[in-house]
PDB file of C-alpha atoms in Angstrom:
ATOM      1  CA  MET A   1     -24.601  56.007  73.709  1.00 83.00           C
ATOM      2  CA  ASN A   2     -25.819  59.690  73.840  1.00 90.00           C
ATOM      3  CA  LYS A   3     -28.456  58.988  71.246  1.00 91.00           C
ATOM      4  CA  LYS A   4     -29.875  55.826  73.048  1.00 90.00           C
ATOM      5  CA  VAL A   5     -29.988  58.117  76.228  1.00 90.00           C
ATOM      6  CA  THR A   6     -31.431  61.104  74.681  1.00 90.00           C
ATOM      7  CA  ASP A   7     -34.093  58.835  72.600  1.00 92.00           C
ATOM      8  CA  LYS A   8     -35.359  57.596  75.915  1.00 92.00           C
ATOM      9  CA  ASN A   9     -35.137  61.152  77.623  1.00 92.00           C
ATOM     10  CA  LEU A  10     -33.457  59.650  80.806  1.00 94.00           C
ATOM     11  CA  ASN A  11     -32.994  61.931  83.966  1.00 96.00           C
ATOM     12  CA  ALA A  12     -30.594  60.743  86.421  1.00 97.00           C
ATOM     13  CA  LEU A  13     -28.835  61.640  89.646  1.00 97.00           C
ATOM     14  CA  THR A  14     -25.312  60.660  90.731  1.00 96.00           C
ATOM     15  CA  ILE A  15     -25.172  59.754  94.303  1.00 96.00           C
ATOM     16  CA  MET A  16     -22.023  59.259  96.407  1.00 94.00           C
ATOM     17  CA  VAL A  17     -21.944  57.184  99.518  1.00 94.00           C
ATOM     18  CA  ASN A  18     -19.146  58.015 102.040  1.00 90.00           C
ATOM     19  CA  GLU A  19     -19.454  55.801 105.183  1.00 84.00           C
ATOM     20  CA  GLY A  20     -23.218  56.117 105.261  1.00 86.00           C
ATOM     21  CA  ASN A  21     -23.129  59.958 104.292  1.00 91.00           C
ATOM     22  CA  LEU A  22     -24.887  60.997 101.095  1.00 96.00           C
ATOM     23  CA  SER A  23     -23.922  63.530  98.538  1.00 96.00           C
ATOM     24  CA  VAL A  24     -25.040  64.256  95.075  1.00 97.00           C
ATOM     25  CA  PHE A  25     -23.111  65.730  92.019  1.00 94.00           C
ATOM     26  CA  GLY A  26     -24.539  67.978  89.060  1.00 90.00           C
ATOM     27  CA  GLU A  27     -23.674  68.199  85.524  1.00 89.00           C
ATOM     28  CA  GLU A  28     -20.748  70.506  86.276  1.00 88.00           C
ATOM     29  CA  SER A  29     -19.069  68.241  88.695  1.00 89.00           C
ATOM     30  CA  ARG A  30     -16.413  65.467  88.273  1.00 86.00           C
ATOM     31  CA  PHE A  31     -18.756  63.132  86.804  1.00 90.00           C
ATOM     32  CA  SER A  32     -20.338  65.599  84.230  1.00 90.00           C
ATOM     33  CA  ILE A  33     -19.617  63.031  81.571  1.00 92.00           C
ATOM     34  CA  LEU A  34     -22.821  61.143  82.327  1.00 94.00           C
ATOM     35  CA  TYR A  35     -24.703  64.357  81.700  1.00 94.00           C
ATOM     36  CA  ASN A  36     -22.602  66.483  79.177  1.00 93.00           C
ATOM     37  CA  SER A  37     -21.336  63.417  76.776  1.00 93.00           C
ATOM     38  CA  PHE A  38     -23.727  60.491  77.588  1.00 94.00           C
ATOM     39  CA  GLY A  39     -26.795  62.629  77.372  1.00 94.00           C
ATOM     40  CA  PHE A  40     -28.707  61.957  80.755  1.00 95.00           C
ATOM     41  CA  GLU A  41     -30.844  64.933  81.849  1.00 95.00           C
ATOM     42  CA  ASN A  42     -29.904  66.018  85.513  1.00 95.00           C
ATOM     43  CA  LYS A  43     -32.897  65.435  87.479  1.00 96.00           C
ATOM     44  CA  ASP A  44     -32.011  68.407  89.816  1.00 95.00           C
ATOM     45  CA  LYS A  45     -30.737  71.476  88.103  1.00 91.00           C
ATOM     46  CA  ASN A  46     -30.002  73.264  91.426  1.00 91.00           C
ATOM     47  CA  ILE A  47     -27.328  71.172  92.780  1.00 92.00           C
ATOM     48  CA  LYS A  48     -24.442  73.285  94.187  1.00 84.00           C
ATOM     49  CA  GLU A  49     -21.365  72.418  92.459  1.00 82.00           C
ATOM     50  CA  SER A  50     -18.784  71.345  94.842  1.00 80.00           C
ATOM     51  CA  SER A  51     -15.636  69.072  94.719  1.00 79.00           C
ATOM     52  CA  HIS A  52     -17.191  66.771  97.298  1.00 82.00           C
ATOM     53  CA  GLY A  53     -20.766  67.201  96.191  1.00 90.00           C
ATOM     54  CA  GLN A  54     -23.856  68.557  97.876  1.00 93.00           C
ATOM     55  CA  ASN A  55     -25.001  66.761 101.085  1.00 94.00           C
ATOM     56  CA  ILE A  56     -28.252  65.246 100.588  1.00 96.00           C
ATOM     57  CA  THR A  57     -30.759  62.910 102.435  1.00 96.00           C
ATOM     58  CA  PHE A  58     -32.954  59.863 101.675  1.00 96.00           C
ATOM     59  CA  GLU A  59     -35.876  62.237 101.682  1.00 96.00           C
ATOM     60  CA  TYR A  60     -34.119  64.346  98.834  1.00 97.00           C
ATOM     61  CA  ILE A  61     -33.510  61.316  96.590  1.00 97.00           C
ATOM     62  CA  ALA A  62     -37.276  60.285  97.061  1.00 96.00           C
ATOM     63  CA  LYS A  63     -38.339  63.529  96.141  1.00 97.00           C
ATOM     64  CA  GLN A  64     -36.207  63.887  92.993  1.00 97.00           C
ATOM     65  CA  ASN A  65     -37.148  60.143  92.114  1.00 98.00           C
ATOM     66  CA  PRO A  66     -34.801  59.959  89.522  1.00 97.00           C
ATOM     67  CA  GLU A  67     -35.253  57.249  86.394  1.00 97.00           C
ATOM     68  CA  VAL A  68     -31.672  56.329  86.790  1.00 97.00           C
ATOM     69  CA  MET A  69     -29.413  56.637  90.078  1.00 98.00           C
ATOM     70  CA  PHE A  70     -25.712  56.367  89.371  1.00 97.00           C
ATOM     71  CA  VAL A  71     -23.892  55.423  92.731  1.00 97.00           C
ATOM     72  CA  ILE A  72     -20.214  55.722  93.788  1.00 93.00           C
ATOM     73  CA  ASP A  73     -18.955  54.126  96.726  1.00 89.00           C
ATOM     74  CA  ARG A  74     -16.052  56.629  98.170  1.00 85.00           C
ATOM     75  CA  GLY A  75     -14.696  53.887 100.557  1.00 79.00           C
ATOM     76  CA  ILE A  76     -14.442  51.359  97.887  1.00 72.00           C
ATOM     77  CA  ALA A  77     -12.772  53.794  95.679  1.00 75.00           C
ATOM     78  CA  THR A  78     -10.059  54.937  97.796  1.00 72.00           C
ATOM     79  CA  GLY A  79      -9.361  51.524  99.384  1.00 71.00           C
ATOM     80  CA  SER A  80     -10.746  52.284 102.915  1.00 71.00           C
ATOM     81  CA  ASP A  81     -11.625  49.643 105.227  1.00 68.00           C
ATOM     82  CA  VAL A  82     -15.248  49.926 104.874  1.00 66.00           C
ATOM     83  CA  LYS A  83     -17.803  48.215 107.085  1.00 72.00           C
ATOM     84  CA  GLU A  84     -20.195  46.136 105.404  1.00 69.00           C
ATOM     85  CA  SER A  85     -23.075  48.153 106.926  1.00 66.00           C
ATOM     86  CA  SER A  86     -21.420  51.314 105.291  1.00 74.00           C
ATOM     87  CA  THR A  87     -21.081  50.184 101.792  1.00 86.00           C
ATOM     88  CA  ALA A  88     -23.237  51.997  99.095  1.00 91.00           C
ATOM     89  CA  LYS A  89     -25.278  48.839  98.524  1.00 92.00           C
ATOM     90  CA  SER A  90     -26.103  48.538 102.134  1.00 92.00           C
ATOM     91  CA  VAL A  91     -26.748  51.952 102.835  1.00 94.00           C
ATOM     92  CA  LEU A  92     -29.164  52.210  99.965  1.00 95.00           C
ATOM     93  CA  ASN A  93     -30.995  49.119 100.864  1.00 95.00           C
ATOM     94  CA  ASN A  94     -34.050  50.871 102.726  1.00 96.00           C
ATOM     95  CA  ASP A  95     -37.627  51.306 101.991  1.00 96.00           C
ATOM     96  CA  ILE A  96     -37.339  54.804 100.768  1.00 96.00           C
ATOM     97  CA  ILE A  97     -34.877  53.858  98.099  1.00 96.00           C
ATOM     98  CA  LYS A  98     -37.070  50.840  97.269  1.00 97.00           C
ATOM     99  CA  SER A  99     -40.164  52.809  96.750  1.00 96.00           C
ATOM    100  CA  MET A 100     -38.420  55.014  93.895  1.00 96.00           C
ATOM    101  CA  ASP A 101     -38.720  54.482  90.109  1.00 96.00           C
ATOM    102  CA  ALA A 102     -34.908  53.832  89.612  1.00 97.00           C
ATOM    103  CA  TYR A 103     -35.147  50.789  92.160  1.00 97.00           C
ATOM    104  CA  LYS A 104     -38.436  49.648  90.604  1.00 96.00           C
ATOM    105  CA  ASN A 105     -37.097  49.514  87.046  1.00 95.00           C
ATOM    106  CA  ASP A 106     -33.693  48.137  88.078  1.00 95.00           C
ATOM    107  CA  ASN A 107     -31.827  51.338  87.054  1.00 96.00           C
ATOM    108  CA  ILE A 108     -29.648  51.840  90.143  1.00 97.00           C
ATOM    109  CA  ILE A 109     -26.341  51.482  88.735  1.00 96.00           C
ATOM    110  CA  TYR A 110     -23.236  50.972  91.006  1.00 95.00           C
ATOM    111  CA  LEU A 111     -20.427  52.471  89.115  1.00 93.00           C
ATOM    112  CA  ASP A 112     -17.051  51.036  89.188  1.00 87.00           C
ATOM    113  CA  SER A 113     -15.853  53.430  92.062  1.00 84.00           C
ATOM    114  CA  PRO A 114     -12.186  53.250  91.618  1.00 81.00           C
ATOM    115  CA  THR A 115     -12.536  53.869  87.887  1.00 86.00           C
ATOM    116  CA  TRP A 116     -15.024  56.800  88.476  1.00 83.00           C
ATOM    117  CA  TYR A 117     -13.464  58.504  91.541  1.00 81.00           C
ATOM    118  CA  VAL A 118      -9.714  58.057  91.094  1.00 80.00           C
ATOM    119  CA  ASN A 119      -8.869  56.666  87.598  1.00 72.00           C
ATOM    120  CA  ASP A 120     -10.819  58.923  85.230  1.00 63.00           C
ATOM    121  CA  GLY A 121      -9.159  60.066  82.127  1.00 71.00           C
ATOM    122  CA  GLY A 122      -7.341  57.095  80.538  1.00 77.00           C
ATOM    123  CA  LEU A 123      -8.801  54.909  77.601  1.00 84.00           C
ATOM    124  CA  THR A 124      -9.330  51.933  79.790  1.00 84.00           C
ATOM    125  CA  SER A 125     -11.169  54.087  82.384  1.00 87.00           C
ATOM    126  CA  LEU A 126     -13.302  55.661  79.505  1.00 89.00           C
ATOM    127  CA  ASN A 127     -14.387  52.478  78.368  1.00 89.00           C
ATOM    128  CA  LYS A 128     -15.302  51.148  81.769  1.00 90.00           C
ATOM    129  CA  MET A 129     -17.255  54.283  82.237  1.00 91.00           C
ATOM    130  CA  ILE A 130     -19.138  53.732  78.941  1.00 89.00           C
ATOM    131  CA  ASP A 131     -20.059  50.026  80.006  1.00 92.00           C
ATOM    132  CA  ASP A 132     -21.122  51.276  83.210  1.00 92.00           C
ATOM    133  CA  ALA A 133     -23.508  53.996  82.205  1.00 93.00           C
ATOM    134  CA  SER A 134     -24.710  51.628  79.335  1.00 92.00           C
ATOM    135  CA  LYS A 135     -26.456  49.414  81.893  1.00 92.00           C
ATOM    136  CA  ALA A 136     -29.337  52.278  82.208  1.00 93.00           C
ATOM    137  CA  VAL A 137     -30.112  51.851  78.525  1.00 90.00           C
ATOM    138  CA  ASN A 138     -29.568  48.007  77.795  1.00 80.00           C
TER     139      ASN A 138
END
């Protein structure tokens, strides 16, 4: 997959939605496999590394305007009782996101949140991660 990604020179942001709050993760974060192994270029090289990500706004995402957006829904990942209006898909369903290249090119990839947030590391999880990330290049 790295070759497909690097041939297309795709940049990306990894966003987590947590009950309406947004955070972004960089290439040294818990989601580093997207950048360091799969070959996506991190759209923002200035992300402050933190175990919970860097808090961001919709305006930040729009300014970055990544070609690919990887999205994790923390509430779903942790089995929380998430209201429909607080799910990642609901929160990101707005005009700012719809104006972005990732949306226009159908490259907002909703990752399997339990796999990416809780279960990473096993062979089954790795295969699911590869499948999820491959959606951006297939």
